[in-house]
PDB file of C-alpha atoms in Angstrom:
ATOM      1  CA  UNK B  30       0.036  -0.066  -0.439  1.00 86.00           C
ATOM      2  CA  UNK B  31       1.244   2.958  -1.044  1.00 92.00           C
ATOM      3  CA  UNK B  32       1.999   6.000   2.447  1.00 93.00           C
ATOM      4  CA  UNK B  33      -0.297   8.433   3.464  1.00 94.00           C
ATOM      5  CA  UNK B  34       1.557  11.434   1.272  1.00 94.00           C
ATOM      6  CA  UNK B  35       1.724   9.515  -1.906  1.00 96.00           C
ATOM      7  CA  UNK B  36      -1.930   8.734  -2.404  1.00 95.00           C
ATOM      8  CA  UNK B  37      -4.296  11.336  -3.977  1.00 95.00           C
ATOM      9  CA  UNK B  38      -7.772  10.886  -2.854  1.00 92.00           C
ATOM     10  CA  UNK B  39      -9.607  14.582  -3.429  1.00 93.00           C
ATOM     11  CA  UNK B  40     -12.162  13.712  -6.214  1.00 94.00           C
ATOM     12  CA  UNK B  41     -11.188  17.545  -7.432  1.00 95.00           C
ATOM     13  CA  UNK B  42      -7.767  17.414  -7.849  1.00 94.00           C
ATOM     14  CA  UNK B  43      -8.857  13.193  -9.666  1.00 95.00           C
ATOM     15  CA  UNK B  44     -11.163  15.630 -12.130  1.00 96.00           C
ATOM     16  CA  UNK B  45      -8.308  18.324 -12.675  1.00 96.00           C
ATOM     17  CA  UNK B  46      -5.696  15.914 -13.205  1.00 96.00           C
ATOM     18  CA  UNK B  47      -8.709  13.962 -15.881  1.00 95.00           C
ATOM     19  CA  UNK B  48      -9.672  17.340 -17.801  1.00 96.00           C
ATOM     20  CA  UNK B  49      -6.119  19.096 -17.899  1.00 96.00           C
ATOM     21  CA  UNK B  50      -3.464  16.041 -17.581  1.00 95.00           C
ATOM     22  CA  UNK B  51      -1.034  15.194 -20.754  1.00 96.00           C
ATOM     23  CA  UNK B  52      -2.080  11.230 -21.193  1.00 96.00           C
ATOM     24  CA  UNK B  53      -0.173   7.611 -21.935  1.00 96.00           C
ATOM     25  CA  UNK B  54      -1.514   4.848 -23.607  1.00 96.00           C
ATOM     26  CA  UNK B  55       0.244   1.026 -22.856  1.00 95.00           C
ATOM     27  CA  UNK B  56      -0.706  -2.495 -23.723  1.00 95.00           C
ATOM     28  CA  UNK B  57      -3.099  -2.798 -20.698  1.00 96.00           C
ATOM     29  CA  UNK B  58      -2.503   0.726 -18.612  1.00 97.00           C
ATOM     30  CA  UNK B  59      -3.215   4.118 -19.622  1.00 97.00           C
ATOM     31  CA  UNK B  60      -2.269   7.483 -17.257  1.00 97.00           C
ATOM     32  CA  UNK B  61      -3.043  11.326 -16.718  1.00 97.00           C
ATOM     33  CA  UNK B  62      -0.478  12.812 -14.994  1.00 97.00           C
ATOM     34  CA  UNK B  63      -0.004  16.751 -14.169  1.00 96.00           C
ATOM     35  CA  UNK B  64       3.311  18.602 -12.969  1.00 95.00           C
ATOM     36  CA  UNK B  65       2.722  20.587  -9.676  1.00 94.00           C
ATOM     37  CA  UNK B  66       3.952  22.169  -7.386  1.00 93.00           C
ATOM     38  CA  UNK B  67       4.062  19.461  -4.586  1.00 91.00           C
ATOM     39  CA  UNK B  68       7.008  18.162  -3.260  1.00 93.00           C
ATOM     40  CA  UNK B  69       5.967  14.422  -3.563  1.00 94.00           C
ATOM     41  CA  UNK B  70       4.187  12.504  -6.112  1.00 96.00           C
ATOM     42  CA  UNK B  71       0.484  11.596  -5.651  1.00 97.00           C
ATOM     43  CA  UNK B  72      -1.128   8.380  -7.328  1.00 97.00           C
ATOM     44  CA  UNK B  73      -4.305   7.559  -7.952  1.00 97.00           C
ATOM     45  CA  UNK B  74      -5.341   4.154  -9.293  1.00 97.00           C
ATOM     46  CA  UNK B  75      -9.455   3.912 -11.425  1.00 97.00           C
ATOM     47  CA  UNK B  76     -10.334   0.475 -12.117  1.00 96.00           C
ATOM     48  CA  UNK B  77     -13.971   0.195 -13.800  1.00 95.00           C
ATOM     49  CA  UNK B  78     -17.080  -2.408 -13.324  1.00 95.00           C
ATOM     50  CA  UNK B  79     -15.971  -2.663 -17.034  1.00 94.00           C
ATOM     51  CA  UNK B  80     -13.134  -4.666 -15.933  1.00 95.00           C
ATOM     52  CA  UNK B  81     -14.839  -7.062 -13.695  1.00 94.00           C
ATOM     53  CA  UNK B  82     -17.970  -6.716 -11.880  1.00 95.00           C
ATOM     54  CA  UNK B  83     -16.315  -8.554  -8.866  1.00 96.00           C
ATOM     55  CA  UNK B  84     -14.763  -6.409  -6.295  1.00 97.00           C
ATOM     56  CA  UNK B  85     -12.462  -8.668  -5.424  1.00 96.00           C
ATOM     57  CA  UNK B  86     -10.495  -9.345  -8.730  1.00 95.00           C
ATOM     58  CA  UNK B  87     -10.938  -4.904  -9.288  1.00 96.00           C
ATOM     59  CA  UNK B  88      -9.042  -4.697  -6.004  1.00 97.00           C
ATOM     60  CA  UNK B  89      -6.860  -7.098  -6.803  1.00 96.00           C
ATOM     61  CA  UNK B  90      -5.619  -5.041 -10.449  1.00 96.00           C
ATOM     62  CA  UNK B  91      -5.121  -2.126  -8.005  1.00 97.00           C
ATOM     63  CA  UNK B  92      -3.164  -3.545  -4.881  1.00 97.00           C
ATOM     64  CA  UNK B  93      -0.317  -4.936  -7.831  1.00 97.00           C
ATOM     65  CA  UNK B  94      -0.637  -1.243  -9.074  1.00 97.00           C
ATOM     66  CA  UNK B  95       0.124   0.242  -5.930  1.00 97.00           C
ATOM     67  CA  UNK B  96       3.063  -2.414  -5.378  1.00 97.00           C
ATOM     68  CA  UNK B  97       4.493  -1.416  -8.350  1.00 97.00           C
ATOM     69  CA  UNK B  98       4.313   2.289  -7.639  1.00 97.00           C
ATOM     70  CA  UNK B  99       5.730   1.862  -3.762  1.00 97.00           C
ATOM     71  CA  UNK B 100       8.814   0.138  -4.667  1.00 96.00           C
ATOM     72  CA  UNK B 101       9.735   2.115  -7.715  1.00 96.00           C
ATOM     73  CA  UNK B 102       8.563   5.991  -5.930  1.00 95.00           C
ATOM     74  CA  UNK B 103      12.358   7.069  -5.160  1.00 94.00           C
ATOM     75  CA  UNK B 104      12.914   6.458  -9.266  1.00 95.00           C
ATOM     76  CA  UNK B 105       9.677   8.599 -10.177  1.00 95.00           C
ATOM     77  CA  UNK B 106      10.477  11.812 -10.860  1.00 95.00           C
ATOM     78  CA  UNK B 107       8.753  14.322  -7.543  1.00 94.00           C
ATOM     79  CA  UNK B 108       6.028  17.072  -7.772  1.00 95.00           C
ATOM     80  CA  UNK B 109       3.277  15.171 -10.207  1.00 97.00           C
ATOM     81  CA  UNK B 110      -0.710  13.782  -9.591  1.00 97.00           C
ATOM     82  CA  UNK B 111      -1.053  10.718 -11.315  1.00 97.00           C
ATOM     83  CA  UNK B 112      -4.039   8.727 -12.395  1.00 98.00           C
ATOM     84  CA  UNK B 113      -3.467   4.409 -13.400  1.00 98.00           C
ATOM     85  CA  UNK B 114      -6.676   3.560 -15.641  1.00 97.00           C
ATOM     86  CA  UNK B 115      -7.256   0.067 -16.252  1.00 97.00           C
ATOM     87  CA  UNK B 116      -8.384  -0.822 -20.106  1.00 94.00           C
ATOM     88  CA  UNK B 117     -10.763  -2.842 -19.810  1.00 88.00           C
ATOM     89  CA  UNK B 118     -10.760  -4.185 -23.116  1.00 86.00           C
ATOM     90  CA  UNK B 119      -6.683  -5.546 -22.990  1.00 85.00           C
ATOM     91  CA  UNK B 120      -7.065  -8.142 -21.287  1.00 89.00           C
ATOM     92  CA  UNK B 121      -5.791  -6.836 -18.006  1.00 94.00           C
ATOM     93  CA  UNK B 122      -7.439  -9.524 -15.447  1.00 93.00           C
ATOM     94  CA  UNK B 123      -5.401 -12.552 -17.306  1.00 94.00           C
ATOM     95  CA  UNK B 124      -2.156  -9.994 -16.668  1.00 94.00           C
ATOM     96  CA  UNK B 125       0.242 -10.943 -14.132  1.00 95.00           C
ATOM     97  CA  UNK B 126       2.601  -8.903 -11.803  1.00 96.00           C
ATOM     98  CA  UNK B 127       5.229  -8.647 -14.168  1.00 97.00           C
ATOM     99  CA  UNK B 128       3.602  -7.463 -17.333  1.00 96.00           C
ATOM    100  CA  UNK B 129       1.504  -5.132 -15.467  1.00 96.00           C
ATOM    101  CA  UNK B 130       5.025  -3.475 -14.172  1.00 97.00           C
ATOM    102  CA  UNK B 131       6.550  -3.566 -17.711  1.00 96.00           C
ATOM    103  CA  UNK B 132       3.646  -1.727 -18.913  1.00 97.00           C
ATOM    104  CA  UNK B 133       3.337   0.930 -16.365  1.00 97.00           C
ATOM    105  CA  UNK B 134       6.989   1.944 -15.734  1.00 96.00           C
ATOM    106  CA  UNK B 135       6.983   1.786 -19.692  1.00 96.00           C
ATOM    107  CA  UNK B 136       4.700   3.954 -19.814  1.00 97.00           C
ATOM    108  CA  UNK B 137       6.240   6.656 -17.493  1.00 96.00           C
ATOM    109  CA  UNK B 138       9.501   6.227 -19.190  1.00 96.00           C
ATOM    110  CA  UNK B 139       7.804   7.230 -21.992  1.00 95.00           C
ATOM    111  CA  UNK B 140       6.530  10.385 -20.804  1.00 96.00           C
ATOM    112  CA  UNK B 141      10.111  10.652 -18.863  1.00 95.00           C
ATOM    113  CA  UNK B 142       8.562   9.955 -15.693  1.00 95.00           C
ATOM    114  CA  UNK B 143      10.958   7.375 -14.928  1.00 94.00           C
ATOM    115  CA  UNK B 144      14.647   6.858 -15.753  1.00 91.00           C
ATOM    116  CA  UNK B 145      15.372   5.051 -18.750  1.00 86.00           C
ATOM    117  CA  UNK B 146      16.813   1.419 -18.463  1.00 72.00           C
ATOM    118  CA  UNK B 147      20.896   1.687 -18.854  1.00 66.00           C
TER     119      UNK B 147
END
């Protein structure tokens, strides 16, 4: 689970990021992000009912995404707010942890929010 200072909870802030933020698509995920003056990076994970009607499956995806971000938090650029969306038609339910990690970090690299691989 992400530490509380890195969680994005306010509905108004999430709507602002979705409306005005920059976006990027991956195989299983997409993100919207916005640079802020906040010294920490904050994240929100959105897994819609279209992905699965069962809450335990949606929560599994949220937990995996949260753990990926928690483990790589030190390398992610500070001062950004990111909303991560799970794509319903992409087969995200069948994706394992490594596939989600590769997809999410690849998206962050393309947006220059995560350092490139050496």
